[in-house]
Tab-separated table of C-alpha atoms and ligand atoms in Angstrom:
chain	number	residue	atom	x	y	z
P	1	UNK	CA	0.000	0.000	0.000
P	2	UNK	CA	1.287	3.452	-0.862
P	3	UNK	CA	2.220	5.012	2.453
P	4	UNK	CA	0.958	8.521	1.952
P	5	UNK	CA	2.272	9.878	5.248
P	6	UNK	CA	5.670	8.355	4.677
P	7	UNK	CA	5.734	9.640	1.141
P	8	UNK	CA	4.698	13.127	2.129
P	9	UNK	CA	7.274	13.339	4.878
P	10	UNK	CA	9.901	12.267	2.363
P	11	UNK	CA	8.586	14.615	-0.215
P	12	UNK	CA	8.297	17.718	1.901
P	13	UNK	CA	12.041	18.466	1.918
P	14	UNK	CA	12.130	18.095	-1.805
P	15	UNK	CA	8.968	20.122	-2.108
P	16	UNK	CA	10.727	23.090	-0.536
P	17	UNK	CA	13.674	22.660	-2.865
P	18	UNK	CA	11.520	22.520	-5.956
P	19	UNK	CA	8.661	24.787	-4.896
P	20	UNK	CA	9.710	27.516	-7.282
P	21	UNK	CA	9.014	25.269	-10.230
P	22	UNK	CA	5.650	24.103	-8.834
P	23	UNK	CA	7.203	20.727	-8.219
P	24	UNK	CA	5.683	17.347	-8.671
P	25	UNK	CA	5.890	16.776	-4.925
P	26	UNK	CA	3.906	19.913	-4.222
P	27	UNK	CA	1.263	18.815	-6.711
P	28	UNK	CA	1.084	15.339	-5.221
P	29	UNK	CA	0.610	16.771	-1.768
P	30	UNK	CA	-2.659	18.282	-2.958
P	31	UNK	CA	-4.031	14.969	-4.208
P	32	UNK	CA	-6.992	13.835	-2.060
P	33	UNK	CA	-7.288	10.271	-0.707
P	34	UNK	CA	-8.755	7.642	-3.006
P	35	UNK	CA	-12.566	7.698	-3.085
P	36	UNK	CA	-14.390	4.988	-1.215
P	37	UNK	CA	-15.600	2.211	-3.485
P	38	UNK	CA	-19.093	2.470	-2.026
P	39	UNK	CA	-19.386	5.783	-3.874
P	40	UNK	CA	-19.332	3.825	-7.113
P	41	UNK	CA	-22.602	2.116	-6.210
P	42	UNK	CA	-24.202	5.346	-5.039
P	43	UNK	CA	-23.039	7.697	-7.760
P	44	UNK	CA	-20.870	6.282	-10.475
P	45	UNK	CA	-20.010	9.584	-12.110
P	46	UNK	CA	-18.985	11.126	-8.804
P	47	UNK	CA	-16.719	8.136	-8.115
P	48	UNK	CA	-14.828	8.381	-11.396
P	49	UNK	CA	-14.667	12.160	-11.095
P	50	UNK	CA	-12.985	11.721	-7.704
P	51	UNK	CA	-10.538	9.199	-9.139
P	52	UNK	CA	-9.630	11.653	-11.876
P	53	UNK	CA	-8.032	13.789	-9.148
P	54	UNK	CA	-5.312	11.152	-8.692
P	55	UNK	CA	-3.842	12.106	-12.061
P	56	UNK	CA	-1.487	14.984	-12.748
P	57	UNK	CA	-3.082	15.720	-16.106
P	58	UNK	CA	-4.434	19.267	-15.620
P	59	UNK	CA	-8.185	19.535	-15.221
P	60	UNK	CA	-8.623	21.365	-18.504
P	61	UNK	CA	-6.827	18.697	-20.539
P	62	UNK	CA	-8.433	15.621	-22.025
P	63	UNK	CA	-6.183	12.690	-22.664
P	64	UNK	CA	-7.480	10.232	-25.236
P	65	UNK	CA	-4.168	8.570	-25.988
P	66	UNK	CA	-3.688	5.855	-23.390
P	67	UNK	CA	-3.018	3.543	-26.313
P	68	UNK	CA	0.431	5.093	-26.516
P	69	UNK	CA	1.237	5.691	-22.850
P	70	UNK	CA	-0.891	5.981	-19.737
P	71	UNK	CA	-0.432	8.616	-17.055
P	72	UNK	CA	0.731	7.251	-13.702
P	73	UNK	CA	-1.534	8.437	-10.863
P	74	UNK	CA	-0.458	9.686	-7.438
P	75	UNK	CA	-0.266	6.311	-5.625
P	76	UNK	CA	2.013	4.978	-8.359
P	77	UNK	CA	4.262	8.038	-8.421
P	78	UNK	CA	4.358	8.022	-4.618
P	79	UNK	CA	5.469	4.389	-4.605
P	80	UNK	CA	8.252	5.133	-7.086
P	81	UNK	CA	9.567	7.846	-4.777
P	82	UNK	CA	9.248	5.538	-1.788
P	83	UNK	CA	11.290	3.068	-3.796
P	84	UNK	CA	14.066	5.594	-4.342
P	85	UNK	CA	13.920	6.657	-0.729
P	86	UNK	CA	14.429	3.078	0.387
P	87	UNK	CA	17.030	1.949	-2.099
P	88	UNK	CA	19.221	5.007	-2.543
P	89	UNK	CA	20.359	5.186	1.071
P	90	UNK	CA	22.626	2.201	0.487
P	91	UNK	CA	21.940	1.068	4.042
P	92	UNK	CA	21.095	-2.557	3.302
P	93	UNK	CA	21.713	-4.833	6.288
P	94	UNK	CA	23.786	-7.338	4.360
P	95	UNK	CA	26.858	-5.720	2.752
P	96	UNK	CA	26.433	-8.096	-0.194
P	97	UNK	CA	22.902	-6.796	-0.637
P	98	UNK	CA	24.398	-3.812	-2.367
P	99	UNK	CA	21.992	-2.741	-5.118
P	100	UNK	CA	22.890	-5.389	-7.649
P	101	UNK	CA	19.294	-5.230	-8.685
P	102	UNK	CA	19.758	-7.197	-11.879
P	103	UNK	CA	20.320	-10.447	-9.991
P	104	UNK	CA	17.228	-10.819	-7.857
P	105	UNK	CA	14.083	-12.915	-7.917
P	106	UNK	CA	11.951	-9.842	-7.222
P	107	UNK	CA	9.189	-12.095	-5.952
P	108	UNK	CA	7.667	-9.209	-4.028
P	109	UNK	CA	6.844	-7.700	-7.418
P	110	UNK	CA	6.339	-10.857	-9.456
P	111	UNK	CA	3.824	-12.359	-7.014
P	112	UNK	CA	1.164	-9.631	-7.252
P	113	UNK	CA	1.687	-9.414	-10.997
P	114	UNK	CA	1.369	-13.180	-11.438
P	115	UNK	CA	-1.867	-13.090	-9.383
P	116	UNK	CA	-3.183	-10.270	-11.512
P	117	UNK	CA	-2.488	-11.937	-14.862
P	118	UNK	CA	-3.231	-15.536	-13.859
P	119	UNK	CA	0.047	-17.438	-13.938
P	120	UNK	CA	2.829	-18.448	-11.547
P	121	UNK	CA	5.678	-16.194	-10.502
P	122	UNK	CA	8.146	-18.600	-12.138
P	123	UNK	CA	6.595	-17.939	-15.528
P	124	UNK	CA	7.106	-14.175	-15.323
P	125	UNK	CA	10.189	-12.107	-16.122
P	126	UNK	CA	10.078	-8.420	-15.286
P	127	UNK	CA	11.424	-6.529	-18.282
P	128	UNK	CA	11.059	-2.957	-19.452
P	129	UNK	CA	8.205	-3.165	-21.946
P	130	UNK	CA	6.499	-5.178	-24.673
P	131	UNK	CA	9.148	-4.285	-27.260
P	132	UNK	CA	11.842	-5.802	-25.085
P	133	UNK	CA	9.731	-8.871	-24.295
P	134	UNK	CA	8.848	-9.348	-27.981
P	135	UNK	CA	12.549	-9.176	-28.803
P	136	UNK	CA	13.267	-11.847	-26.206
P	137	UNK	CA	10.670	-14.058	-27.850
P	138	UNK	CA	11.824	-13.601	-31.455
P	139	UNK	CA	15.473	-13.827	-30.581
P	140	UNK	CA	15.043	-16.686	-28.157
P	141	UNK	CA	13.193	-19.340	-30.179
P	142	UNK	CA	15.181	-21.727	-32.391
P	143	UNK	CA	14.126	-21.411	-36.020
P	144	UNK	CA	15.835	-22.621	-39.211
P	145	UNK	CA	15.999	-20.844	-42.596
P	146	UNK	CA	12.645	-21.243	-44.310
P	147	UNK	CA	10.721	-21.711	-41.071
P	148	UNK	CA	7.716	-19.409	-40.977
P	149	UNK	CA	6.273	-17.034	-38.414
P	150	UNK	CA	2.660	-16.103	-39.066
P	151	UNK	CA	1.371	-12.743	-37.816
P	152	UNK	CA	-1.231	-10.106	-38.659
P	153	UNK	CA	-0.708	-7.039	-40.812
P	154	UNK	CA	-1.536	-4.898	-37.751
P	155	UNK	CA	1.489	-5.579	-35.582
P	156	UNK	CA	3.251	-2.698	-33.857
P	157	UNK	CA	6.847	-1.922	-34.922
P	158	UNK	CA	7.921	-3.247	-31.510
P	159	UNK	CA	6.255	-6.539	-32.440
P	160	UNK	CA	7.162	-7.012	-36.091
P	161	UNK	CA	10.752	-5.715	-36.149
P	162	UNK	CA	12.192	-8.336	-33.794
P	163	UNK	CA	10.996	-10.857	-36.417
P	164	UNK	CA	12.267	-8.733	-39.319
P	165	UNK	CA	15.669	-8.775	-37.676
P	166	UNK	CA	15.529	-12.532	-37.275
P	167	UNK	CA	14.421	-12.942	-40.895
P	168	UNK	CA	17.336	-10.865	-42.187
P	169	UNK	CA	19.844	-12.614	-39.963
P	170	UNK	CA	18.677	-16.231	-40.108
P	171	UNK	CA	16.547	-16.486	-43.247
P	172	UNK	CA	13.217	-17.260	-41.595
P	173	UNK	CA	10.070	-16.242	-43.472
P	174	UNK	CA	7.376	-13.861	-42.242
P	175	UNK	CA	3.851	-14.352	-43.477
P	176	UNK	CA	0.969	-12.034	-42.701
P	177	UNK	CA	-2.762	-12.402	-42.358
P	178	UNK	CA	-4.601	-9.246	-43.504
P	179	UNK	CA	-7.202	-8.325	-40.919
P	180	UNK	CA	-10.420	-6.846	-42.339
P	181	UNK	CA	-11.346	-3.274	-41.403
P	182	UNK	CA	-13.240	-3.842	-39.228
P	183	UNK	CA	-12.968	-7.439	-38.055
P	184	UNK	CA	-16.499	-8.881	-38.064
P	185	UNK	CA	-16.176	-11.635	-35.491
P	186	UNK	CA	-13.821	-14.189	-33.942
P	187	UNK	CA	-14.586	-16.899	-36.501
P	188	UNK	CA	-13.400	-14.639	-39.297
P	189	UNK	CA	-9.981	-14.267	-37.640
P	190	UNK	CA	-9.694	-17.961	-36.833
P	191	UNK	CA	-10.440	-18.907	-40.420
P	192	UNK	CA	-7.876	-16.457	-41.745
P	193	UNK	CA	-5.161	-17.888	-39.485
P	194	UNK	CA	-6.193	-21.471	-40.100
P	195	UNK	CA	-6.036	-20.986	-43.867
P	196	UNK	CA	-2.629	-19.289	-43.684
P	197	UNK	CA	-0.877	-21.970	-41.625
P	198	UNK	CA	1.485	-24.096	-43.729
P	199	UNK	CA	3.708	-27.084	-43.007
P	200	UNK	CA	6.550	-24.567	-42.402
P	201	UNK	CA	4.676	-22.487	-39.797
P	202	UNK	CA	6.498	-22.760	-36.488
P	203	UNK	CA	5.033	-19.892	-34.510
P	204	UNK	CA	2.052	-17.581	-34.662
P	205	UNK	CA	2.546	-14.106	-33.263
P	206	UNK	CA	-0.260	-11.575	-32.909
P	207	UNK	CA	-1.394	-8.648	-30.813
P	208	UNK	CA	-4.111	-9.461	-28.305
P	209	UNK	CA	-5.301	-5.886	-28.922
P	210	UNK	CA	-3.858	-4.344	-32.057
P	211	UNK	CA	-2.306	-0.912	-32.144
P	212	UNK	CA	-3.853	-0.154	-35.544
P	213	UNK	CA	-7.545	-0.599	-34.747
P	214	UNK	CA	-7.759	-1.697	-31.115
P	215	UNK	CA	-9.473	-4.936	-32.133
P	216	UNK	CA	-9.389	-7.584	-29.399
P	217	UNK	CA	-8.325	-10.757	-31.200
P	218	UNK	CA	-9.643	-14.153	-30.041
P	219	UNK	CA	-6.416	-15.010	-28.241
P	220	UNK	CA	-7.664	-18.131	-26.504
P	221	UNK	CA	-8.984	-19.715	-29.697
P	222	UNK	CA	-5.882	-18.769	-31.693
P	223	UNK	CA	-3.606	-20.237	-29.009
P	224	UNK	CA	-5.650	-23.461	-29.071
P	225	UNK	CA	-5.442	-23.564	-32.854
P	226	UNK	CA	-1.653	-23.231	-32.708
P	227	UNK	CA	-1.378	-25.895	-30.011
P	228	UNK	CA	-3.543	-28.314	-31.999
P	229	UNK	CA	-1.042	-28.054	-34.842
P	230	UNK	CA	2.118	-28.239	-32.737
P	231	UNK	CA	2.887	-24.551	-33.375
P	232	UNK	CA	4.088	-22.104	-30.730
P	233	UNK	CA	1.862	-19.132	-29.889
P	234	UNK	CA	3.304	-15.766	-28.844
P	235	UNK	CA	1.064	-12.828	-28.057
P	236	UNK	CA	1.837	-9.137	-27.879
P	237	UNK	CA	-0.424	-8.043	-25.041
P	238	UNK	CA	0.951	-4.506	-24.710
P	239	UNK	CA	-2.522	-3.030	-24.205
P	240	UNK	CA	-4.255	-5.695	-22.210
P	241	UNK	CA	-2.865	-5.508	-18.666
P	242	UNK	CA	-5.143	-3.166	-16.759
P	243	UNK	CA	-7.543	-2.590	-19.647
P	244	UNK	CA	-9.436	-5.858	-19.348
P	245	UNK	CA	-9.327	-9.084	-17.398
P	246	UNK	CA	-6.430	-11.339	-18.300
P	247	UNK	CA	-5.777	-14.911	-17.231
P	248	UNK	CA	-2.749	-16.309	-18.981
P	249	UNK	CA	-3.332	-19.917	-17.961
P	250	UNK	CA	-6.892	-19.766	-19.275
P	251	UNK	CA	-5.652	-18.092	-22.433
P	252	UNK	CA	-3.337	-21.042	-23.022
P	253	UNK	CA	-0.668	-19.245	-25.051
P	254	UNK	CA	3.028	-20.121	-24.877
P	255	UNK	CA	4.442	-16.619	-24.545
P	256	UNK	CA	3.003	-13.196	-23.792
P	257	UNK	CA	4.468	-9.714	-23.590
P	258	UNK	CA	2.988	-6.579	-22.061
P	259	UNK	CA	3.485	-2.897	-21.277
P	260	UNK	CA	1.543	-2.114	-18.090
P	261	UNK	CA	2.540	1.534	-18.465
P	262	UNK	CA	-0.370	1.906	-20.858
P	263	UNK	CA	-3.613	0.790	-19.223
P	264	UNK	CA	-2.455	-0.246	-15.757
P	265	UNK	CA	-0.897	3.236	-15.484
P	266	UNK	CA	2.336	1.686	-14.198
P	267	UNK	CA	5.635	3.535	-14.530
P	268	UNK	CA	7.293	3.524	-17.919
P	269	UNK	CA	9.936	0.812	-17.982
P	270	UNK	CA	7.986	-1.820	-16.057
P	271	UNK	CA	6.934	-4.453	-18.603
P	272	UNK	CA	6.873	-8.210	-18.486
P	273	UNK	CA	7.391	-11.403	-20.411
P	274	UNK	CA	5.346	-14.521	-19.649
P	275	UNK	CA	6.592	-17.917	-20.742
P	276	UNK	CA	4.451	-20.998	-20.076
P	277	UNK	CA	6.322	-23.339	-17.763
P	278	UNK	CA	6.566	-26.122	-20.368
P	279	UNK	CA	8.122	-23.696	-22.870
P	280	UNK	CA	10.673	-21.945	-20.646
P	281	UNK	CA	13.448	-24.429	-21.429
P	282	UNK	CA	12.976	-23.881	-25.172
P	283	UNK	CA	13.662	-20.147	-25.008
P	284	UNK	CA	17.231	-18.832	-25.189
P	285	UNK	CA	18.288	-15.793	-23.232
P	286	UNK	CA	18.942	-12.631	-25.203
P	287	UNK	CA	20.846	-10.863	-22.453
P	288	UNK	CA	23.254	-13.080	-20.590
P	289	UNK	CA	24.781	-12.691	-17.179
P	290	UNK	CA	25.127	-15.069	-14.277
P	291	UNK	CA	22.183	-17.468	-14.268
P	292	UNK	CA	21.343	-17.490	-17.989
P	293	UNK	CA	22.172	-21.225	-18.123
P	294	UNK	CA	20.439	-22.220	-14.892
P	295	UNK	CA	17.101	-23.816	-15.832
P	296	UNK	CA	16.049	-24.006	-12.176
P	297	UNK	CA	15.611	-20.216	-12.206
P	298	UNK	CA	12.714	-20.677	-14.643
P	299	UNK	CA	11.628	-17.338	-16.170
P	300	UNK	CA	13.711	-15.397	-13.661
P	301	UNK	CA	16.707	-16.012	-15.899
P	302	UNK	CA	15.170	-13.715	-18.550
P	303	UNK	CA	14.943	-10.783	-16.139
P	304	UNK	CA	18.624	-10.937	-15.222
P	305	UNK	CA	19.614	-7.969	-17.314
P	306	UNK	CA	22.222	-6.343	-15.072
P	307	UNK	CA	21.633	-3.408	-12.746
P	308	UNK	CA	18.142	-2.138	-13.163
P	309	UNK	CA	15.567	0.480	-12.167
P	310	UNK	CA	14.037	-1.062	-9.083
P	311	UNK	CA	11.772	1.881	-8.073
P	312	UNK	CA	9.821	1.372	-11.304
P	313	UNK	CA	8.815	-1.996	-9.864
P	314	UNK	CA	7.607	-0.324	-6.687
P	315	UNK	CA	5.378	1.712	-8.957
P	316	UNK	CA	4.238	-1.389	-10.822
P	317	UNK	CA	3.214	-3.009	-7.550
P	318	UNK	CA	1.274	0.125	-6.553
P	319	UNK	CA	-0.508	0.192	-9.905
P	320	UNK	CA	-1.592	-3.432	-9.385
P	321	UNK	CA	-2.900	-2.562	-5.970
P	322	UNK	CA	-4.797	0.432	-7.290
P	323	UNK	CA	-6.455	-1.634	-10.019
P	324	UNK	CA	-7.349	-4.332	-7.479
P	325	UNK	CA	-8.717	-1.716	-5.083
P	326	UNK	CA	-10.931	-0.207	-7.751
P	327	UNK	CA	-11.781	-3.668	-9.117
P	328	UNK	CA	-10.748	-4.737	-12.593
P	329	UNK	CA	-14.282	-5.732	-13.544
P	330	UNK	CA	-15.430	-2.209	-12.778
P	331	UNK	CA	-12.515	-0.754	-14.709
P	332	UNK	CA	-13.238	-2.949	-17.710
P	333	UNK	CA	-16.938	-2.090	-17.616
P	334	UNK	CA	-16.109	1.600	-17.493
P	335	UNK	CA	-13.626	1.256	-20.367
P	336	UNK	CA	-16.262	-0.443	-22.474
P	337	UNK	CA	-19.017	2.033	-21.738
P	338	UNK	CA	-16.884	5.100	-22.503
P	339	UNK	CA	-15.567	3.569	-25.728
P	340	UNK	CA	-19.032	2.442	-26.818
P	341	UNK	CA	-20.347	5.942	-26.216
P	342	UNK	CA	-17.715	7.689	-28.312
P	343	UNK	CA	-18.009	5.049	-31.046
P	344	UNK	CA	-21.782	5.508	-31.261
P	345	UNK	CA	-21.375	9.283	-31.390
P	346	UNK	CA	-18.772	9.066	-34.151
P	347	UNK	CA	-21.027	6.730	-36.120
P	348	UNK	CA	-23.812	9.305	-35.839
P	349	UNK	CA	-21.320	11.658	-37.466
P	350	UNK	CA	-21.010	9.182	-40.332
P	351	UNK	CA	-17.450	8.143	-39.484
P	352	UNK	CA	-16.323	4.898	-41.044
P	353	UNK	CA	-15.862	2.494	-38.128
P	354	UNK	CA	-12.732	0.322	-38.038
P	355	UNK	CA	-13.817	-0.895	-34.615
P	356	UNK	CA	-15.340	-4.347	-34.474
P	357	UNK	CA	-19.163	-4.410	-34.396
P	358	UNK	CA	-18.797	-7.443	-32.095
P	359	UNK	CA	-18.632	-6.121	-28.512
P	360	UNK	CA	-16.405	-9.064	-27.503
P	361	UNK	CA	-13.786	-7.800	-29.953
P	362	UNK	CA	-13.464	-4.285	-28.645
P	363	UNK	CA	-12.763	-2.660	-25.299
P	364	UNK	CA	-11.258	0.779	-24.626
P	365	UNK	CA	-9.839	1.718	-28.030
P	366	UNK	CA	-12.049	3.015	-30.814
P	367	UNK	CA	-10.770	3.640	-34.321
P	368	UNK	CA	-12.670	5.452	-37.022
P	369	UNK	CA	-11.721	6.626	-40.463
P	370	UNK	CA	-12.817	10.178	-41.211
P	371	UNK	CA	-11.712	11.262	-44.711
P	372	UNK	CA	-11.125	13.893	-45.987
P	373	UNK	CA	-9.930	15.036	-42.543
P	374	UNK	CA	-6.147	14.812	-42.240
P	375	UNK	CA	-5.561	13.270	-38.863
P	376	UNK	CA	-2.280	15.079	-38.169
P	377	UNK	CA	-3.843	18.444	-38.800
P	378	UNK	CA	-6.803	17.537	-36.588
P	379	UNK	CA	-4.520	16.201	-33.832
P	380	UNK	CA	-2.611	19.474	-33.710
P	381	UNK	CA	-5.748	21.579	-33.891
P	382	UNK	CA	-7.399	19.601	-31.077
P	383	UNK	CA	-4.384	20.058	-28.870
P	384	UNK	CA	-3.728	23.703	-29.682
P	385	UNK	CA	-7.301	24.928	-29.493
P	386	UNK	CA	-8.891	22.638	-26.915
P	387	UNK	CA	-6.141	20.738	-25.039
P	388	UNK	CA	-7.596	17.456	-26.250
P	389	UNK	CA	-5.031	14.793	-27.099
P	390	UNK	CA	-5.938	12.233	-29.686
P	391	UNK	CA	-3.836	10.087	-31.975
P	392	UNK	CA	-4.366	8.540	-35.368
P	393	UNK	CA	-2.768	7.064	-38.446
P	394	UNK	CA	-2.197	8.358	-41.951
P	395	UNK	CA	-4.083	9.827	-43.593
P	396	UNK	CA	-7.475	9.953	-41.836
P	397	UNK	CA	-7.689	7.382	-39.049
P	398	UNK	CA	-8.457	8.509	-35.505
P	399	UNK	CA	-7.653	6.289	-32.545
P	400	UNK	CA	-9.548	7.258	-29.404
P	401	UNK	CA	-8.514	5.655	-26.147
P	402	UNK	CA	-10.871	5.922	-23.196
P	403	UNK	CA	-9.170	5.411	-19.812
P	404	UNK	CA	-11.573	4.820	-16.926
P	405	UNK	CA	-11.079	8.185	-15.238
P	406	UNK	CA	-12.510	10.136	-18.184
P	407	UNK	CA	-15.906	11.749	-17.811
P	408	UNK	CA	-18.711	11.783	-20.333
P	409	UNK	CA	-18.264	15.538	-20.511
P	410	UNK	CA	-14.666	15.008	-21.651
P	411	UNK	CA	-15.825	12.883	-24.541
P	412	UNK	CA	-18.544	15.430	-25.310
P	413	UNK	CA	-15.918	18.144	-25.465
P	414	UNK	CA	-13.918	16.110	-27.966
P	415	UNK	CA	-17.083	15.544	-30.016
P	416	UNK	CA	-18.038	19.228	-29.930
P	417	UNK	CA	-14.561	20.171	-31.051
P	418	UNK	CA	-14.683	17.580	-33.800
P	419	UNK	CA	-17.913	19.140	-35.077
P	420	UNK	CA	-16.428	22.609	-34.789
P	421	UNK	CA	-13.373	21.568	-36.795
P	422	UNK	CA	-15.504	20.076	-39.553
P	423	UNK	CA	-17.594	23.229	-39.707
P	424	UNK	CA	-14.544	25.467	-39.832
P	425	UNK	CA	-13.115	23.383	-42.670
P	426	UNK	CA	-16.501	23.170	-44.364
P	427	UNK	CA	-16.453	19.405	-44.328
P	428	UNK	CA	-19.932	17.948	-44.558
Z	1	PLP	C1	0.483	-3.788	-29.738
Z	1	PLP	C2	1.701	-3.032	-29.268
Z	1	PLP	N1	2.840	-3.689	-29.064
Z	1	PLP	C3	3.943	-3.074	-28.605
Z	1	PLP	C4	3.935	-1.730	-28.355
Z	1	PLP	C5	5.177	-1.084	-27.872
Z	1	PLP	O1	5.058	-0.789	-26.522
Z	1	PLP	P1	6.333	-0.355	-25.701
Z	1	PLP	O2	6.815	0.908	-26.328
Z	1	PLP	O3	5.845	-0.163	-24.326
Z	1	PLP	O4	7.337	-1.454	-25.826
Z	1	PLP	C6	2.771	-0.990	-28.557
Z	1	PLP	C7	2.729	0.462	-28.268
Z	1	PLP	O5	1.834	1.174	-28.622
Z	1	PLP	C8	1.621	-1.659	-29.036
Z	1	PLP	O6	0.491	-0.996	-29.284
């Protein structure tokens, strides 16, 4: 639990030192306690409005870009500072417990994470982000020239480039399934993958939620399909942790990467790699130091990367606690209702939806195509005139992310501004 009193007493000295710049510490001191969960039952809007106060994003700004990075709230930032306060004094009892942070089991951080994502601590390696975990996967599996990896055409650069590198270096082949815009239902995706698998396919790699459209792919069914054909399954789950419920054992995949800095609002640099116990011994280390060749360490051997940023893991633990305190089911429900609202409103405005019409295949990311609007121009205009942050893709795609702490009125402001922009540009 974030120790507010401890944090504030630590922070106050710093606050004086940085007061002139309106320091972070001074801002955090003004953050009220977390709202009681009972408020959610009594007055849902009031509850989320109270939670919004935990975030440093100024009141007049609307952040619709969690798909890129989330904003860490006060309890998470406080825990990071508590982490520094504890580790930087170099007063560890055991002189050999000097901060050689890259050589530890970190079970105090892996345990709550493993509970949260439904696996065992031994199957988790704490890395920096999904890009790093994806690189571990691509680099770590044995493949021969001509062996194929099958993926979608919507993978993030941090997902596809580790395989591009492997293809250039070792002559493996990359094949891609083109996802429809939008994806209609799970069966459509399963058929596409099933039809694309060949006798050379060794691994399927796909985003659980894609960066391009936010579609939630049927990860459990795709993992089962791969297993039934003796193919490895590796999933890029950058967006999933904290956005929606995740149980890796139920999912049944072999490997999974994630970036909890997005939807769990964890600190940047606190990602993870999951490797199913039966697969751990098949994966080579990418970074090697003492322990890389000790199978008894299980997935811990992948997190031995040398000296590391331990306070980020304090923040990760606090972000898990916050999500558990709020309740992930409530968070997921809120994500869905905000996203559904903005999607429906954009459809009323005759936007072309790239978001799945199947509610099971969407969550907190909505994508719409709005030609002839140029998304970059709109992005800048939104930010400069209304302090609304959105993101899109060339030339006319908008990606709207709806973190739980947003209010309806925030989405309405975006929509009003969207209408205003169209009017100003005489777009009908
Ligand atoms: C699906 C997907 N994978 C990987 C990444 C890269 O995340 P990170 O920069 O945290 O490694 C992103 C970022 O947007 C993403 O959307």
